[in-house]
Amino acid sequence: MKYLPVRSRLQILSDLRAVEIFLSLVETENLTRTAEALSIAPSTVSKKLTELELRANVRLFHRTTRQLSVTPAGQAFYRHCARLLDEAEAVERTLNPDAEDPAGLIR
């Protein structure tokens, strides 16, 4: 199988970090908890979600100042993205099987 792209085939999913953030948001339904879990700023979570929704041209969450709930489109997107991220992690483990082992100089 040859892969010779004329242009990128990935538009919505061009940023796997945004997908990871989206998955965490669905699971926590909380922007601050997602930011804390991923060790990033809440503004980054918000920005990545907005970028993802713009690329997808669909709202993935209903937002109020106090609540975040996933839309039906977001639920469908979540199911696909969860499998996608599982596969991406499997690829990383295959290419770097020692990545989960502690590494570094012990003093």
PDB file of C-alpha atoms in Angstrom:
ATOM      1  CA  MET A   1       0.000   0.000   0.000  1.00  0.00           C
ATOM      2  CA  LYS A   2       1.471   3.309  -1.055  1.00  0.00           C
ATOM      3  CA  TYR A   3       0.710   6.568   0.638  1.00  0.00           C
ATOM      4  CA  LEU A   4       1.361   9.525  -1.616  1.00  0.00           C
ATOM      5  CA  PRO A   5      -0.839  12.372  -0.447  1.00  0.00           C
ATOM      6  CA  VAL A   6      -1.640  15.173  -2.819  1.00  0.00           C
ATOM      7  CA  ARG A   7      -2.901  17.130   0.174  1.00  0.00           C
ATOM      8  CA  SER A   8      -3.521  16.260   3.778  1.00  0.00           C
ATOM      9  CA  ARG A   9      -6.341  13.789   4.227  1.00  0.00           C
ATOM     10  CA  LEU A  10      -6.698  14.821   7.861  1.00  0.00           C
ATOM     11  CA  GLN A  11      -8.433  18.068   8.530  1.00  0.00           C
ATOM     12  CA  ILE A  12     -10.550  17.536  11.632  1.00  0.00           C
ATOM     13  CA  LEU A  13      -8.094  15.114  13.243  1.00  0.00           C
ATOM     14  CA  SER A  14      -4.881  16.892  12.305  1.00  0.00           C
ATOM     15  CA  ASP A  15      -4.101  17.587  15.992  1.00  0.00           C
ATOM     16  CA  LEU A  16      -4.064  14.441  18.141  1.00  0.00           C
ATOM     17  CA  ARG A  17      -3.438  16.523  21.271  1.00  0.00           C
ATOM     18  CA  ALA A  18      -6.766  18.268  20.657  1.00  0.00           C
ATOM     19  CA  VAL A  19      -8.380  14.838  20.347  1.00  0.00           C
ATOM     20  CA  GLU A  20      -6.827  13.777  23.641  1.00  0.00           C
ATOM     21  CA  ILE A  21      -8.171  16.952  25.267  1.00  0.00           C
ATOM     22  CA  PHE A  22     -11.616  16.335  23.753  1.00  0.00           C
ATOM     23  CA  LEU A  23     -11.704  12.772  25.119  1.00  0.00           C
ATOM     24  CA  SER A  24     -10.783  13.985  28.592  1.00  0.00           C
ATOM     25  CA  LEU A  25     -13.444  16.698  28.428  1.00  0.00           C
ATOM     26  CA  VAL A  26     -16.119  14.153  27.602  1.00  0.00           C
ATOM     27  CA  GLU A  27     -15.020  11.979  30.501  1.00  0.00           C
ATOM     28  CA  THR A  28     -14.714  14.760  33.090  1.00  0.00           C
ATOM     29  CA  GLU A  29     -17.327  17.194  31.738  1.00  0.00           C
ATOM     30  CA  ASN A  30     -15.150  19.824  33.376  1.00  0.00           C
ATOM     31  CA  LEU A  31     -12.653  22.149  31.734  1.00  0.00           C
ATOM     32  CA  THR A  32     -10.589  22.736  34.880  1.00  0.00           C
ATOM     33  CA  ARG A  33     -10.338  19.034  35.772  1.00  0.00           C
ATOM     34  CA  THR A  34      -9.277  18.247  32.208  1.00  0.00           C
ATOM     35  CA  ALA A  35      -6.599  20.942  32.355  1.00  0.00           C
ATOM     36  CA  GLU A  36      -5.318  19.606  35.677  1.00  0.00           C
ATOM     37  CA  ALA A  37      -5.327  15.990  34.484  1.00  0.00           C
ATOM     38  CA  LEU A  38      -3.339  16.881  31.374  1.00  0.00           C
ATOM     39  CA  SER A  39      -1.097  19.444  33.112  1.00  0.00           C
ATOM     40  CA  ILE A  40      -2.088  22.272  30.795  1.00  0.00           C
ATOM     41  CA  ALA A  41      -3.764  25.635  31.248  1.00  0.00           C
ATOM     42  CA  PRO A  42      -7.579  25.806  31.158  1.00  0.00           C
ATOM     43  CA  SER A  43      -7.250  28.402  28.379  1.00  0.00           C
ATOM     44  CA  THR A  44      -5.406  25.804  26.279  1.00  0.00           C
ATOM     45  CA  VAL A  45      -8.236  23.326  26.796  1.00  0.00           C
ATOM     46  CA  SER A  46     -10.776  25.922  25.695  1.00  0.00           C
ATOM     47  CA  LYS A  47      -8.694  26.983  22.691  1.00  0.00           C
ATOM     48  CA  LYS A  48      -8.113  23.407  21.490  1.00  0.00           C
ATOM     49  CA  LEU A  49     -11.815  22.593  21.833  1.00  0.00           C
ATOM     50  CA  THR A  50     -12.787  25.685  19.855  1.00  0.00           C
ATOM     51  CA  GLU A  51     -10.243  24.850  17.136  1.00  0.00           C
ATOM     52  CA  LEU A  52     -11.532  21.279  16.946  1.00  0.00           C
ATOM     53  CA  GLU A  53     -15.150  22.438  16.646  1.00  0.00           C
ATOM     54  CA  LEU A  54     -14.191  24.918  13.922  1.00  0.00           C
ATOM     55  CA  ARG A  55     -12.348  22.248  11.912  1.00  0.00           C
ATOM     56  CA  ALA A  56     -15.268  19.832  12.357  1.00  0.00           C
ATOM     57  CA  ASN A  57     -17.832  22.566  11.686  1.00  0.00           C
ATOM     58  CA  VAL A  58     -20.020  21.144  14.465  1.00  0.00           C
ATOM     59  CA  ARG A  59     -20.606  21.829  18.165  1.00  0.00           C
ATOM     60  CA  LEU A  60     -19.220  19.008  20.249  1.00  0.00           C
ATOM     61  CA  PHE A  61     -20.381  20.424  23.594  1.00  0.00           C
ATOM     62  CA  HIS A  62     -23.188  22.545  24.957  1.00  0.00           C
ATOM     63  CA  ARG A  63     -21.525  25.156  27.159  1.00  0.00           C
ATOM     64  CA  THR A  64     -22.777  27.471  29.859  1.00  0.00           C
ATOM     65  CA  THR A  65     -20.729  29.353  32.413  1.00  0.00           C
ATOM     66  CA  ARG A  66     -21.303  26.521  34.870  1.00  0.00           C
ATOM     67  CA  GLN A  67     -21.865  23.399  32.810  1.00  0.00           C
ATOM     68  CA  LEU A  68     -20.376  21.449  29.934  1.00  0.00           C
ATOM     69  CA  SER A  69     -22.322  18.623  28.294  1.00  0.00           C
ATOM     70  CA  VAL A  70     -21.533  16.632  25.201  1.00  0.00           C
ATOM     71  CA  THR A  71     -23.798  16.962  22.145  1.00  0.00           C
ATOM     72  CA  PRO A  72     -25.038  13.949  20.155  1.00  0.00           C
ATOM     73  CA  ALA A  73     -22.418  14.791  17.498  1.00  0.00           C
ATOM     74  CA  GLY A  74     -19.819  14.932  20.268  1.00  0.00           C
ATOM     75  CA  GLN A  75     -20.867  11.493  21.518  1.00  0.00           C
ATOM     76  CA  ALA A  76     -20.443   9.986  18.057  1.00  0.00           C
ATOM     77  CA  PHE A  77     -17.114  11.761  17.621  1.00  0.00           C
ATOM     78  CA  TYR A  78     -16.006  10.477  21.041  1.00  0.00           C
ATOM     79  CA  ARG A  79     -16.598   6.839  20.088  1.00  0.00           C
ATOM     80  CA  HIS A  80     -14.452   7.170  16.976  1.00  0.00           C
ATOM     81  CA  CYS A  81     -11.752   9.236  18.668  1.00  0.00           C
ATOM     82  CA  ALA A  82     -11.414   6.820  21.582  1.00  0.00           C
ATOM     83  CA  ARG A  83     -10.603   4.012  19.145  1.00  0.00           C
ATOM     84  CA  LEU A  84      -8.282   6.296  17.195  1.00  0.00           C
ATOM     85  CA  LEU A  85      -6.308   7.301  20.270  1.00  0.00           C
ATOM     86  CA  ASP A  86      -6.089   3.666  21.415  1.00  0.00           C
ATOM     87  CA  GLU A  87      -4.552   2.832  18.030  1.00  0.00           C
ATOM     88  CA  ALA A  88      -2.155   5.792  18.191  1.00  0.00           C
ATOM     89  CA  GLU A  89      -0.998   4.655  21.641  1.00  0.00           C
ATOM     90  CA  ALA A  90      -0.534   1.099  20.332  1.00  0.00           C
ATOM     91  CA  VAL A  91       1.651   2.433  17.522  1.00  0.00           C
ATOM     92  CA  GLU A  92       3.785   4.344  20.026  1.00  0.00           C
ATOM     93  CA  ARG A  93       4.160   1.252  22.231  1.00  0.00           C
ATOM     94  CA  THR A  94       5.132  -0.814  19.192  1.00  0.00           C
ATOM     95  CA  LEU A  95       7.766   1.658  18.063  1.00  0.00           C
ATOM     96  CA  ASN A  96       9.041   2.430  21.558  1.00  0.00           C
ATOM     97  CA  PRO A  97       8.297  -0.573  23.812  1.00  0.00           C
ATOM     98  CA  ASP A  98      10.536   0.703  26.633  1.00  0.00           C
ATOM     99  CA  ALA A  99       8.791   4.078  26.868  1.00  0.00           C
ATOM    100  CA  GLU A 100       6.749   3.104  29.928  1.00  0.00           C
ATOM    101  CA  ASP A 101       9.771   1.827  31.818  1.00  0.00           C
ATOM    102  CA  PRO A 102      11.426   4.368  34.100  1.00  0.00           C
ATOM    103  CA  ALA A 103      14.517   5.853  32.539  1.00  0.00           C
ATOM    104  CA  GLY A 104      17.231   8.231  33.597  1.00  0.00           C
ATOM    105  CA  LEU A 105      20.141   8.562  35.957  1.00  0.00           C
ATOM    106  CA  ILE A 106      19.572   7.438  39.533  1.00  0.00           C
ATOM    107  CA  ARG A 107      21.607   9.329  42.104  1.00  0.00           C
TER     108      ARG A 107
END
